[in-house]
Structures are given as structure tokens and as C-alpha cells.
GROMACS .gro file of C-alpha atoms in nm:
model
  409
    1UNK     CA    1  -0.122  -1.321  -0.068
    2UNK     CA    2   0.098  -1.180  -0.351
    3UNK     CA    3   0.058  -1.262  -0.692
    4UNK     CA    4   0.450  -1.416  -0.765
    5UNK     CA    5   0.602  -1.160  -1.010
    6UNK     CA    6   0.626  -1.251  -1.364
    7UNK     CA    7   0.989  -1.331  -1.504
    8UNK     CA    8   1.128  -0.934  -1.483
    9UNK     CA    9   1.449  -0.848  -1.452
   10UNK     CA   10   1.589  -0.593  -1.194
   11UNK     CA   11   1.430  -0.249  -1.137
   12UNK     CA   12   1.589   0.075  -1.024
   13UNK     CA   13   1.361   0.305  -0.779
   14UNK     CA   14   1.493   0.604  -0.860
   15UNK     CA   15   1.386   0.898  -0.593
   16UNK     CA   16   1.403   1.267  -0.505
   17UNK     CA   17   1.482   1.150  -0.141
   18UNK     CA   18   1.488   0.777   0.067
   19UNK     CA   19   1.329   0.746   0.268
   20UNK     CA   20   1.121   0.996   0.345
   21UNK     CA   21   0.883   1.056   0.663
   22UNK     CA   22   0.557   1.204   0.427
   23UNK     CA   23   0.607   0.927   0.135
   24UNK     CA   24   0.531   0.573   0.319
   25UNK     CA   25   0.318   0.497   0.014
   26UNK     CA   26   0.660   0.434  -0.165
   27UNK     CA   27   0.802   0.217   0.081
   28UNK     CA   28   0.426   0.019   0.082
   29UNK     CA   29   0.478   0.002  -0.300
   30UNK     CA   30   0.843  -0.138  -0.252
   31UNK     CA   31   0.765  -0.366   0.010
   32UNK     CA   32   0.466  -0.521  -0.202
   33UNK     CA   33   0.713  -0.560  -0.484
   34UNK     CA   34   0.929  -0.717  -0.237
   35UNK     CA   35   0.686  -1.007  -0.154
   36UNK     CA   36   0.609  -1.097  -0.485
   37UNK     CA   37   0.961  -1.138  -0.584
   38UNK     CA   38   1.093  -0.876  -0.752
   39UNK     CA   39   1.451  -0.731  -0.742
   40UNK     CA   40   1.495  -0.383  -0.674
   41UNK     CA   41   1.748  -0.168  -0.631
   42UNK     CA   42   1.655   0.236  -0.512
   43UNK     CA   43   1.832   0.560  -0.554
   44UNK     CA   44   1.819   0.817  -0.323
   45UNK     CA   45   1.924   1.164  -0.500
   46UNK     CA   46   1.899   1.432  -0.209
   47UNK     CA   47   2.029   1.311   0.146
   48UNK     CA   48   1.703   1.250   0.387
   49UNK     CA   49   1.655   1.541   0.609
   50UNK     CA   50   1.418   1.366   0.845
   51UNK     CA   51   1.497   1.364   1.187
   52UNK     CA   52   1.323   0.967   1.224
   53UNK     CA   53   1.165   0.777   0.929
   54UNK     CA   54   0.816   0.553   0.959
   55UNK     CA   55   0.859   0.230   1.152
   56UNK     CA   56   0.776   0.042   0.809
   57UNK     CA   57   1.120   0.139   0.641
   58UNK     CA   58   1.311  -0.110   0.851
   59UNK     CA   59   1.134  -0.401   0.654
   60UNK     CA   60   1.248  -0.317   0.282
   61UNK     CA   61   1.561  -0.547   0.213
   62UNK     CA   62   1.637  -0.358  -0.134
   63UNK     CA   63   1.976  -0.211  -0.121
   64UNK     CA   64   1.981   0.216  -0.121
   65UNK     CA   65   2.215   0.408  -0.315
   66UNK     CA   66   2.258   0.752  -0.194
   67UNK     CA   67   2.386   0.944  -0.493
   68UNK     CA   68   2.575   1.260  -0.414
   69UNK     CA   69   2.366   1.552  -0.413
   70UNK     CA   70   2.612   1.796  -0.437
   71UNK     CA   71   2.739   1.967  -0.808
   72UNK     CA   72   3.092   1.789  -0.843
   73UNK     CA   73   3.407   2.005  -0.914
   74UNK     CA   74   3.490   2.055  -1.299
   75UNK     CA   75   3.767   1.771  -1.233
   76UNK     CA   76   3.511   1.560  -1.083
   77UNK     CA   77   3.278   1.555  -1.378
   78UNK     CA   78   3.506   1.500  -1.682
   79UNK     CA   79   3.639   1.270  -1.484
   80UNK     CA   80   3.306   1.056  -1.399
   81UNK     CA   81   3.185   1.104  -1.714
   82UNK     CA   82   3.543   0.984  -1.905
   83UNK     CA   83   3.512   0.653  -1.656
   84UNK     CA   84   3.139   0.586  -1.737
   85UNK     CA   85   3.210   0.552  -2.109
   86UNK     CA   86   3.372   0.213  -2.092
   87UNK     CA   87   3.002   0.087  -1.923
   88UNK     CA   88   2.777   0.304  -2.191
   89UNK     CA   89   2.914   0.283  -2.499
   90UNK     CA   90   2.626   0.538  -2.608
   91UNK     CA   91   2.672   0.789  -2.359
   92UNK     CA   92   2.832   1.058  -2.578
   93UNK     CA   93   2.562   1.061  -2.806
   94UNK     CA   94   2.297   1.081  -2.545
   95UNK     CA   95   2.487   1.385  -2.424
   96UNK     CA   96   2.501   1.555  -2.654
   97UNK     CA   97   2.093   1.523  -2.709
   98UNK     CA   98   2.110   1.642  -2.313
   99UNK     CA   99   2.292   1.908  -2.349
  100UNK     CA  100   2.072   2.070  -2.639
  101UNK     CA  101   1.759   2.054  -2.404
  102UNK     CA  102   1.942   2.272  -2.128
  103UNK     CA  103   1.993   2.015  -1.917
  104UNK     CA  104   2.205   2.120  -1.582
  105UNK     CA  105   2.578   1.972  -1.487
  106UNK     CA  106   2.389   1.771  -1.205
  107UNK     CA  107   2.127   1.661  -1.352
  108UNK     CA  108   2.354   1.529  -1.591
  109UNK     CA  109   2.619   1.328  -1.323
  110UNK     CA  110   2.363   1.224  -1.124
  111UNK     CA  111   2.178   1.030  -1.399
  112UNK     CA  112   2.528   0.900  -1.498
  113UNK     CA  113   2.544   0.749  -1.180
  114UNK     CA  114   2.251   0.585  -1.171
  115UNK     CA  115   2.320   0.459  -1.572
  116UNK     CA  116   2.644   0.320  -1.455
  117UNK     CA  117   2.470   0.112  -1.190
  118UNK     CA  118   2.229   0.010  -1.367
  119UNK     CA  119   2.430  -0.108  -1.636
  120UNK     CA  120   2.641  -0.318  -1.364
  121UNK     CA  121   2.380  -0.473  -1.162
  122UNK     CA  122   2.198  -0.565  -1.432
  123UNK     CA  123   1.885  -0.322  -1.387
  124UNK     CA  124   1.620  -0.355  -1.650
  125UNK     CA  125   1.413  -0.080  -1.615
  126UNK     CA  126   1.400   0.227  -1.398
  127UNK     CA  127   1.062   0.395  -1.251
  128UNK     CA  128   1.024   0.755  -1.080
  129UNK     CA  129   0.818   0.858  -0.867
  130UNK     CA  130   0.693   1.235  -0.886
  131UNK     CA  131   0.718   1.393  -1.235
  132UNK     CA  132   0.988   1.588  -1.148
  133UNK     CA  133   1.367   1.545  -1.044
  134UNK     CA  134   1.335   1.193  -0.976
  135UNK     CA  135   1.191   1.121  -1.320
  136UNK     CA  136   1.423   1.370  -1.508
  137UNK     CA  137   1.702   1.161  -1.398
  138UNK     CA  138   1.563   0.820  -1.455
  139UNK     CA  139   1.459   0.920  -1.802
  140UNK     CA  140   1.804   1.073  -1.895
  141UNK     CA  141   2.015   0.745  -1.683
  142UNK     CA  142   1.755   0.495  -1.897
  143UNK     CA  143   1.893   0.728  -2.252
  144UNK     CA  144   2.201   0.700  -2.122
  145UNK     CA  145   2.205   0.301  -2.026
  146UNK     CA  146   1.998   0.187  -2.326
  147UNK     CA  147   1.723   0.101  -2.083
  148UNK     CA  148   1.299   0.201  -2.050
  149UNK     CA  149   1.163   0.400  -1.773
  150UNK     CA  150   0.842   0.489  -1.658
  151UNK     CA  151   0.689   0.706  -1.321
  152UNK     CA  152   0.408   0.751  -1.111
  153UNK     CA  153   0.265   1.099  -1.129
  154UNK     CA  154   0.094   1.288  -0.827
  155UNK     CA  155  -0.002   1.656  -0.775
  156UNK     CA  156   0.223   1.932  -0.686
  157UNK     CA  157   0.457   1.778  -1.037
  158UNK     CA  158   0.151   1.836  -1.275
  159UNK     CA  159   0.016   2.117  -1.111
  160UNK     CA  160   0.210   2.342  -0.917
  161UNK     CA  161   0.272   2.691  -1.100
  162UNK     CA  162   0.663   2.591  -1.144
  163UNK     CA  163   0.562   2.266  -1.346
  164UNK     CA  164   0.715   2.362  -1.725
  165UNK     CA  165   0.456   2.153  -1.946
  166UNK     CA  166   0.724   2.130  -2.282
  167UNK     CA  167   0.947   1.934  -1.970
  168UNK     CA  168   0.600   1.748  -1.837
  169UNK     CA  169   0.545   1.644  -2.222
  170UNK     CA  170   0.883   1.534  -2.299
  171UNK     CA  171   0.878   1.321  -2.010
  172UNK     CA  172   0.563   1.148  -2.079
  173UNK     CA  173   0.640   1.120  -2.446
  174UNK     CA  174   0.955   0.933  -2.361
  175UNK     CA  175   0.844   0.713  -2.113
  176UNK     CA  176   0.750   0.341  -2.154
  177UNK     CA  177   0.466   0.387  -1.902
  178UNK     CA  178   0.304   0.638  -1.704
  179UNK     CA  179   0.088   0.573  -1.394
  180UNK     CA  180  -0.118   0.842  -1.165
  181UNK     CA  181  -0.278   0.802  -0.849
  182UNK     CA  182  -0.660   0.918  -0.948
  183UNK     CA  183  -0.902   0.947  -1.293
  184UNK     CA  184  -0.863   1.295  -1.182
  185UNK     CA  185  -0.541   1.327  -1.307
  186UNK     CA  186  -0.575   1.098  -1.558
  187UNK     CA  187  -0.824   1.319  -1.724
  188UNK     CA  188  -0.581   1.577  -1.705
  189UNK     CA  189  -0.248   1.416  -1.804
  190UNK     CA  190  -0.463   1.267  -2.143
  191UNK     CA  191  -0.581   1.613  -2.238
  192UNK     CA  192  -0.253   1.783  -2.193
  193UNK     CA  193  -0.037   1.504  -2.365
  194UNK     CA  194  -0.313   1.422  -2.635
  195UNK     CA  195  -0.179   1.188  -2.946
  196UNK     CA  196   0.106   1.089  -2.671
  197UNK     CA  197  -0.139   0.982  -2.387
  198UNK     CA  198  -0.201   0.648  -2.475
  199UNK     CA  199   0.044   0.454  -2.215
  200UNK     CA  200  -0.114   0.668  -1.918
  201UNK     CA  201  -0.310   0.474  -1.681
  202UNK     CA  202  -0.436   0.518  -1.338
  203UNK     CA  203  -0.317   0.306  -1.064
  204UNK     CA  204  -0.441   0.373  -0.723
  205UNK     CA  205  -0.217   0.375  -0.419
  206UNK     CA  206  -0.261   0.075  -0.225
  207UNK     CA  207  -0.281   0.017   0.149
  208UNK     CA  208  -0.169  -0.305   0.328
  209UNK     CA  209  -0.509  -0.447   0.485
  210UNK     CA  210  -0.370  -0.714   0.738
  211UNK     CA  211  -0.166  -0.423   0.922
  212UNK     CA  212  -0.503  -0.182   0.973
  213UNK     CA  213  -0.821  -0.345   1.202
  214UNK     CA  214  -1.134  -0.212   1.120
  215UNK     CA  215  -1.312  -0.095   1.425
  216UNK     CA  216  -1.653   0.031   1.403
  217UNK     CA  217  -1.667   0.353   1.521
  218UNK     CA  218  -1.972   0.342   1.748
  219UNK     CA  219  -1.803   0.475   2.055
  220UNK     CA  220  -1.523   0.742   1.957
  221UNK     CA  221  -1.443   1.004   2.196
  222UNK     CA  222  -1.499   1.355   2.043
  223UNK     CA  223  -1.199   1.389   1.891
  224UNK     CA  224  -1.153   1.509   1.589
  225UNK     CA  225  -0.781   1.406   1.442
  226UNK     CA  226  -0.559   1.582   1.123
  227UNK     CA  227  -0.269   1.439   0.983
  228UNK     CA  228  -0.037   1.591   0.694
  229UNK     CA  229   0.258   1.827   0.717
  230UNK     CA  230   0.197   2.213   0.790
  231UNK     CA  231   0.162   2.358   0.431
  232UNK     CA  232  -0.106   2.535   0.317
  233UNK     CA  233  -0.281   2.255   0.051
  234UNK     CA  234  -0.377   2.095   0.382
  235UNK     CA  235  -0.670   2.353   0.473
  236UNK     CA  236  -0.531   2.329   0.891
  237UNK     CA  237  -0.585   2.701   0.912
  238UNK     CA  238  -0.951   2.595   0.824
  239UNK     CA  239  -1.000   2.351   1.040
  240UNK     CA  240  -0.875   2.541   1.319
  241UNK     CA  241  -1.154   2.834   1.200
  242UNK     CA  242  -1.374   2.551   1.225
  243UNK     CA  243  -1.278   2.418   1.537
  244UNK     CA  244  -1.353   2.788   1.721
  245UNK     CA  245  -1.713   2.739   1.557
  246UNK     CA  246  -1.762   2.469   1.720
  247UNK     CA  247  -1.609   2.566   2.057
  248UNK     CA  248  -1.834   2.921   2.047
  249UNK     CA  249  -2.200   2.697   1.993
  250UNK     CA  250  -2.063   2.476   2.307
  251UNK     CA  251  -1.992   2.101   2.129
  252UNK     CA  252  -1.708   1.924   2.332
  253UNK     CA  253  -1.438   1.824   2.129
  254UNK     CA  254  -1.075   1.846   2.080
  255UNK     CA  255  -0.871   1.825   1.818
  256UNK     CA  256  -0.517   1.735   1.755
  257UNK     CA  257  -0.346   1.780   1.421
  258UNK     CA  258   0.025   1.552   1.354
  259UNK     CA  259   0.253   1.701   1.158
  260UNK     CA  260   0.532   1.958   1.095
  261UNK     CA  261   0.628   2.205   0.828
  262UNK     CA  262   0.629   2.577   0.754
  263UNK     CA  263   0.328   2.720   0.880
  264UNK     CA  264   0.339   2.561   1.225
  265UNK     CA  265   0.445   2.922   1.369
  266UNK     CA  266   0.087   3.067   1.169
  267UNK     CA  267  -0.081   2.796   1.290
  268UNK     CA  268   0.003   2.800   1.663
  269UNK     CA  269  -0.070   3.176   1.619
  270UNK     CA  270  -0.430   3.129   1.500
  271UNK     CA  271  -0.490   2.857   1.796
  272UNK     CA  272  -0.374   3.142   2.048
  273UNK     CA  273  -0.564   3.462   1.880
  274UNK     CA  274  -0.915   3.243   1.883
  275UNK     CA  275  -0.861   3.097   2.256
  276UNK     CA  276  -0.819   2.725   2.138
  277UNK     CA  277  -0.509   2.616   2.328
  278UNK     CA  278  -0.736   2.367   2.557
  279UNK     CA  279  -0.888   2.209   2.220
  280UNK     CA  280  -0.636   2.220   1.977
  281UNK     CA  281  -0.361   2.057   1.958
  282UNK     CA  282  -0.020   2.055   1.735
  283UNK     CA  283   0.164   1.723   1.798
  284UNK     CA  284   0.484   1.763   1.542
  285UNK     CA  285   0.575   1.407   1.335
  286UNK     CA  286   0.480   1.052   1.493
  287UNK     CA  287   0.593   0.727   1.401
  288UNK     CA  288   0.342   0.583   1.205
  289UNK     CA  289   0.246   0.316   1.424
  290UNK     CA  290   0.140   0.620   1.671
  291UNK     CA  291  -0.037   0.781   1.391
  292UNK     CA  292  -0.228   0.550   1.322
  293UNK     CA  293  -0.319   0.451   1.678
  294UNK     CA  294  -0.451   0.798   1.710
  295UNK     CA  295  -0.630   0.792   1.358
  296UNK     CA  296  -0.837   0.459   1.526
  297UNK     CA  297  -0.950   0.626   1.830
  298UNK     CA  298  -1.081   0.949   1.655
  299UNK     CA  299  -1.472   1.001   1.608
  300UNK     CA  300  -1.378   1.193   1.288
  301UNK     CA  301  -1.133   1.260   1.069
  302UNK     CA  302  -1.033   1.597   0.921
  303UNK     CA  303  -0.851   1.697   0.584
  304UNK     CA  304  -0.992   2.005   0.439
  305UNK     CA  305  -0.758   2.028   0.174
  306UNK     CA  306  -0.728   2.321  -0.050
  307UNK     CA  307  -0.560   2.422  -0.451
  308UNK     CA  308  -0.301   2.670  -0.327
  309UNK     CA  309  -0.217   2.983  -0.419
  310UNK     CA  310   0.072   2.870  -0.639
  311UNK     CA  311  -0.120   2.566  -0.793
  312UNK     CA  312  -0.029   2.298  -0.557
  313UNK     CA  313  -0.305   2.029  -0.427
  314UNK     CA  314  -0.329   1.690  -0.274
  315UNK     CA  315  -0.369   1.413  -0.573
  316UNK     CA  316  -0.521   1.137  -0.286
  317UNK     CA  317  -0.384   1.167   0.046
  318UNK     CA  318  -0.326   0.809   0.183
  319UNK     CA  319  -0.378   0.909   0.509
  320UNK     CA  320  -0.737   0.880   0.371
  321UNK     CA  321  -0.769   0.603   0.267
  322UNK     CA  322  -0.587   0.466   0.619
  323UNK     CA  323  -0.830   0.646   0.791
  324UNK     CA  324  -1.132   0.508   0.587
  325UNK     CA  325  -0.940   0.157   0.645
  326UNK     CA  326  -0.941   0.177   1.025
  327UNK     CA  327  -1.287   0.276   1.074
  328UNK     CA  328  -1.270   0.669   1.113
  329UNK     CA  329  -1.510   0.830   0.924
  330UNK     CA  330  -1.303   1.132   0.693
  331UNK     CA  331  -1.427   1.493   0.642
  332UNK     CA  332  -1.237   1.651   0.304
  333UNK     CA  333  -1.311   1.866   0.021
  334UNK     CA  334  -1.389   1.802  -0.353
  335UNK     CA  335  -1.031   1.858  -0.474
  336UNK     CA  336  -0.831   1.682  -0.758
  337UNK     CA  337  -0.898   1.282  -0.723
  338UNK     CA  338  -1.041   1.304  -0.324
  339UNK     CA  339  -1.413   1.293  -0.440
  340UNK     CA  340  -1.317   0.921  -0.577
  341UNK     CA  341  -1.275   0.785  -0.248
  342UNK     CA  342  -1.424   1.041   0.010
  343UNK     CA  343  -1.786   1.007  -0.144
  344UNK     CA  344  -2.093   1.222   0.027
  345UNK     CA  345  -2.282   1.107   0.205
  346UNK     CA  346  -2.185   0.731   0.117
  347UNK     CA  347  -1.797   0.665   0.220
  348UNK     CA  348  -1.715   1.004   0.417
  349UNK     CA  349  -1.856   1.406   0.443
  350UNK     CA  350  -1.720   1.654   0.174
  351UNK     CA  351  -1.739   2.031   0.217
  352UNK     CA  352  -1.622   2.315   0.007
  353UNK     CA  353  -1.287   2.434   0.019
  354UNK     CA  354  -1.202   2.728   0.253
  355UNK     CA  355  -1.531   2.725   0.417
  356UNK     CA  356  -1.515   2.693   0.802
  357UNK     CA  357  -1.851   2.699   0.859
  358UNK     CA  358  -1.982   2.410   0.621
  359UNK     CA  359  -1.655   2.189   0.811
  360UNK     CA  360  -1.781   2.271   1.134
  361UNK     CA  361  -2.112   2.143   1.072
  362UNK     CA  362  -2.000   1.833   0.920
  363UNK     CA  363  -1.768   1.766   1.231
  364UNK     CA  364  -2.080   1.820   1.468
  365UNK     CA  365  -2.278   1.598   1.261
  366UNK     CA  366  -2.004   1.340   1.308
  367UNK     CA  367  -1.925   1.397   1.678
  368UNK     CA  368  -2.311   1.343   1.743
  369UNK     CA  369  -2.437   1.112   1.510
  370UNK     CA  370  -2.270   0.741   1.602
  371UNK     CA  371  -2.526   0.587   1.360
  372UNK     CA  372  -2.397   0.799   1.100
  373UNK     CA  373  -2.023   0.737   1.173
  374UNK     CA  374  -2.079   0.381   1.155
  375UNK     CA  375  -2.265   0.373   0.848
  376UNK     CA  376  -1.979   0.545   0.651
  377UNK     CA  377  -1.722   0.387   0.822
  378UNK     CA  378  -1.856   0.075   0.696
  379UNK     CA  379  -1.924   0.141   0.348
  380UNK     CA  380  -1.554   0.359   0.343
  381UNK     CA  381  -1.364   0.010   0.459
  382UNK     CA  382  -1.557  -0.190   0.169
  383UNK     CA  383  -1.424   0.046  -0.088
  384UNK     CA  384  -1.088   0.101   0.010
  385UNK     CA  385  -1.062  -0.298   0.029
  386UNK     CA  386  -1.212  -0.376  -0.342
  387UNK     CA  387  -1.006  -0.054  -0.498
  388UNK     CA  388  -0.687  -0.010  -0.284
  389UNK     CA  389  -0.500  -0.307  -0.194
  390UNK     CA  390  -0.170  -0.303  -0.228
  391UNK     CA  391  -0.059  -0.630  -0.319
  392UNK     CA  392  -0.328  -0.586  -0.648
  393UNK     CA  393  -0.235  -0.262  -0.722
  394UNK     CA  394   0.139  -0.340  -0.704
  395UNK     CA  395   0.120  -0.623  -0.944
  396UNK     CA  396  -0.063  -0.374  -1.211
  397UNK     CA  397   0.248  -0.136  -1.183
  398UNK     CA  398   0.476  -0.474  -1.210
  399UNK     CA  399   0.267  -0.529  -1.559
  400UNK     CA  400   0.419  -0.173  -1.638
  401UNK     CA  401   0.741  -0.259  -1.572
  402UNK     CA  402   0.695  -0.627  -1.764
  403UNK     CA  403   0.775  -0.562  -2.142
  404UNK     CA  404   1.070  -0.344  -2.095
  405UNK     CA  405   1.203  -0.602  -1.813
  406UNK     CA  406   1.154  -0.875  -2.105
  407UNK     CA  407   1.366  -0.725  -2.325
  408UNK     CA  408   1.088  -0.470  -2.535
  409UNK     CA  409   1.307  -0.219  -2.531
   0.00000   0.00000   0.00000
């Protein structure tokens, strides 16, 4: 059951794109809001691109506003700007603070946008998620609208090369909280904000129990299942290195991998050049309710996730911990916060990055060891249910939201 929300006022979602087939832990968040009672209203500020969204988005009941995406005309944004001073009395001020930190024309309207809503529909507080365009707009619509903000940081917005650390600061400096997904980045958002670190906590994603059935994974067939889009922080082209490992010492398996993105091309490449076209598998995006089917019938599952070459990693793929929550015992690496929940040799199998060899052997070990796949399938659903429900965890980023909501402003 969900904890009934204290007395908040509204809150404005404000997003980088809604709703979006790779971010369902967003729409869990919302929905968990939802159910304990909390208004919402979300802000979409790029048009979805998806060609089908998870099954899940059809339960939120917050209204979306799709904010255009598009720089407006010179006419256009004197014009929206002129209007949205009889709603924020404060915004020429505020501007004029904008303006002397660089910020873009777009930037600018589109956090006017969202100000002038909020203003009108009564929103208390606004919350990002992603340290990047999503916050930079709800921090300059909460300047602009008198109002707090807060977001959720991740991974590729703290540590991708393109990340601008005076912007990162700024943003944590102004917020009224900020929340990340893993101690991992905790550690690092405290020691890179220092005497301004003291409102970061860590608040895990959350997964909603009653909708994944633990099922003992005693009898799997030897498949071996990936799931995350084609880019290279994934570690697919290792897996696939793995997979012709295990094909050349004679272990039956096959693998499909669900997902799409930009190295699908490489990918089906590699699968030719090493013979693996019988084994291995590229399925493009699933609903989720497919994905997940899949994820329960695997003997093992496989994320050998890598720190690209431009900085960008995984903060704590949920597919993980949905995995762990269904029974399938997870293979990954020992990047940013994975090692919290994919422990060795206790919860799930960890391997070095970008090492084929190690992976294969794990996904042997897995594939014939059903005593072993039990064990830390068992032990994986204990953890993710005491640390990663997301009714709890959604009522500690309510508490976030609480003082501003109140009036704290």
C-alpha cells in the first residue's frame, strides 16, 4: 500500500521528453506518486520520437504538456515573454540574471512556459529529471515563477565528457533538493559540489513488486537474455565476443538481446563475421510486458556494461533490478552504482569490463549450475524487495518535494 501523501501542493514533472520508451522508471515514479495522492502535472520539452511507448504509460492520469520544441520567431518571443509578465511579476529581473549566464533564446521561452503554467495551475514545486535540459529549465521556470525545484541525477548528466561542471554546480547550488540513483554517485556529486552538497541524497529507483512474480529459476532454458538500447555503455559488442566463446568450447545456448539504437548495424556485423546468426539474436524494442516475459524465462541475464569512450556509463540500470525481481540471475560489471545491487557471488556474477572471456565463463557457470542460479536468484529478490520498492522510495522523494510544497520557499 501507499503511504497517503502529506498535505503538498501541486508538482510540475518537468522532462527532456514524455514519454519515453528507455525511461519507464519515470512513469513508475509518477504512477507511485499517483497512488498516494499527489497532483502532478508533467512537461514534455522535445516531441517523443518513439515509434510505441511501454504498456505502463496508459495508467498515469497526470495531464502532459508538450511545450514547443522549436526556437520561436523574434515576434514570437517578445511577444510570449511581454504576455507572461502580467502572471510573473518578477520575470524581468530573473532575465536579466539569465541572460548574464549565456543562457539560449529557448532555453529561455521554454522555461517561460512552464513558469506561466505553473503559476496558473497552482504548481508548487517543479522536479527534473536528468541534470541536464530538463533541469536547466525547471530551475530557470522555478526563478522565474517564485517557486523551488529540485532533480534526480543519473549518469551520462554527471559524467559524460559534454557535462560543463560551473553549469552542474550552479544547478545543484540552486536547487532545494537533489536526489541520485546510487552512493556511487552520491560520493561523487558531494566531492564535486563540496560546502554546497549538503541537500544531496540518494534515492534508489524503485520497482513495483505486485506486477513482477518471482520464479525460481531452477529450470531455465539456456538462454541467455540482454536488454538496453544499442549504444556502446551497454558492453553488447562484448557479450556477443562472449557468446562466440561459448559457441567455439560447444555449450548450447542462445542469446537474444532487445533493443534498438546506433550500433545495431556494428552489431549485426559482428554476429555475421563470428558465425553467430543461429545463437544470437537482435529483437529491436518490445513492449514491456514482452520484455519482461522474456527476462522470466532466461537462465541468465546479461549487461556487461562499460564507461565509454566519451565518459558516459549506466548509473543502475533498472532492467536489473527487474531482472533480479523476477528470478533471473544478472551477469554485469563493477561500474558506477551496479556493484550495489549486482553483488558477487551473493545477489548476481560481476566481471570486468571489456573482457569476453571472464563473461563467458560466468554465463557457462550460470547455464550449468541450477543450484547456483537459484541461490542468487533468491538472495537478488530479497534485496531488491527491502531496498527498491517503489511505493517507499517514492514517498522519500515526496519528503523532497514537502517543505517547498508547504510554503518554505
Amino acid at each position: 500500500m501507499s503511504s497517503p501523501a502529506p498535505a503538498l501542493g501541486r508538482v510540475g514533472y518537468v522532462t527532456k521528453m514524455y514519454p519515453r520508451y528507455s525511461e519507464t522508471f519515470i512513469v513508475h515514479e509518477i504512477l507511485a506518486h499517483e497512488a498516494a495522492g499527489l497532483p502532478l502535472d508533467i512537461f514534455s520539452l522535445r516531441t517523443p520520437s518513439d515509434p510505441y511507448f511501454q504498456d505502463i504509460v496508459a495508467r498515469v492520469r497526470s495531464p502532459v504538456t508538450q511545450i514547443p520544441s522549436h526556437s520561436p520567431s523574434t515576434q514570437t518571443f517578445w511577444t510570449t515573454l511581454s504576455q507572461a509578465g502580467s502572471v510573473l511579476p518578477d520575470l524581468w529581473p530573473q532575465l536579466h540574471l539569465a541572460s548574464q549566464e549565456g543562457t539560449g533564446a529557448l532555453d529561455i521561452y521554454q522555461a517561460v512556459l512552464v513558469a506561466v503554467a505553473a503559476r496558473q495551475r497552482s504548481i508548487t514545486h517543479l522536479h527534473a529529471h536528468f541534470a541536464s535540459v530538463g533541469t536547466s529549465i525547471a530551475r530557470l521556470a522555478a526563478r522565474f515563477a517564485g517557486l523551488t525545484y529540485s532533480f534526480t541525477a543519473h549518469a551520462k548528466d554527471i559524467y559524460h565528457d559534454s557535462v560543463k561542471t560551473a553549469d552542474l554546480l550552479r544547478k545543484i547550488r540552486d536547487a532545494h533538493q537533489v536526489i541520485t540513483v546510487s552512493d556511487y554517485n552520491l560520493r561523487h556529486l558531494r566531492e564535486l559540489a563540496g560546502p554546497d552538497a549538503g541537500h544531496i541524497q540518494r534515492v534508489y529507483n524503485g520497482l513495483d513488486h505486485q506486477r513482477l512474480t518471482y520464479q525460481a529459476p531452477e529450470t531455465r532454458s539456456p538462454l541467455i537474455l540482454g536488454v538496453g538500447r544499442l549504444v556502446e555503455k551497454k558492453g553488447f559488442t562484448d557479450l556477443i565476443d562472449a557468446c562466440a566463446l561459448l559457441a567455439r568450447r560447444g555449450v548450447p545456448f542462445e542469446c537474444r538481446i532487445v533493443g534498438r539504437g546506433e550500433l545495431e548495424p556494428v552489431l549485426r556485423a559482428q554476429i555475421a563475421a563470428l558465425g553467430l546468426g543461429d545463437q544470437v539474436h537482435l529483437l529491436g524494442a518490445l513492449p514491456q510486458a514482452e520484455v519482461l516475459r522474456l527476462i522470466a524465462q532466461a537462465a541468465a541475464f546479461a549487461l556487461p556494461c562499460v564507461v565509454g569512450a566519451d565518459g558516459n556509463r549506466d548509473g543502475l540500470p533498472t532492467v536489473l533490478l527487474e531482472a533480479m525481481a523476477l528470478g533471473t540471475p544478472c551477469i554485469s560489471t563493477p561500474v558506477t552504482g551496479i556493484p550495489e545491487v549486482v553483488r558477487d557471488r551473493d545477489t548476481g556474477l560481476l566481471v570486468p569490463e571489456h573482457c569476453p572471456e571472464a563473461l563467458s565463463q560466468a554465463l557457462q557457470e550460470l547455464l550449468r549450475d541450477a543450484s547456483l542460479r537459484v541461490r542468487l536468484a533468491g538472495q537478488a529478490r530479497a534485496l531488491v524487495s527491502d531496498e527498491f520498492d517503489i511505493h517507499r522510495n517514492a514517498a522519500r522523494i515526496r519528503q523532497a518535494f514537502q517543505p517547498a510544497a508547504a510554503g518554505v520557499l
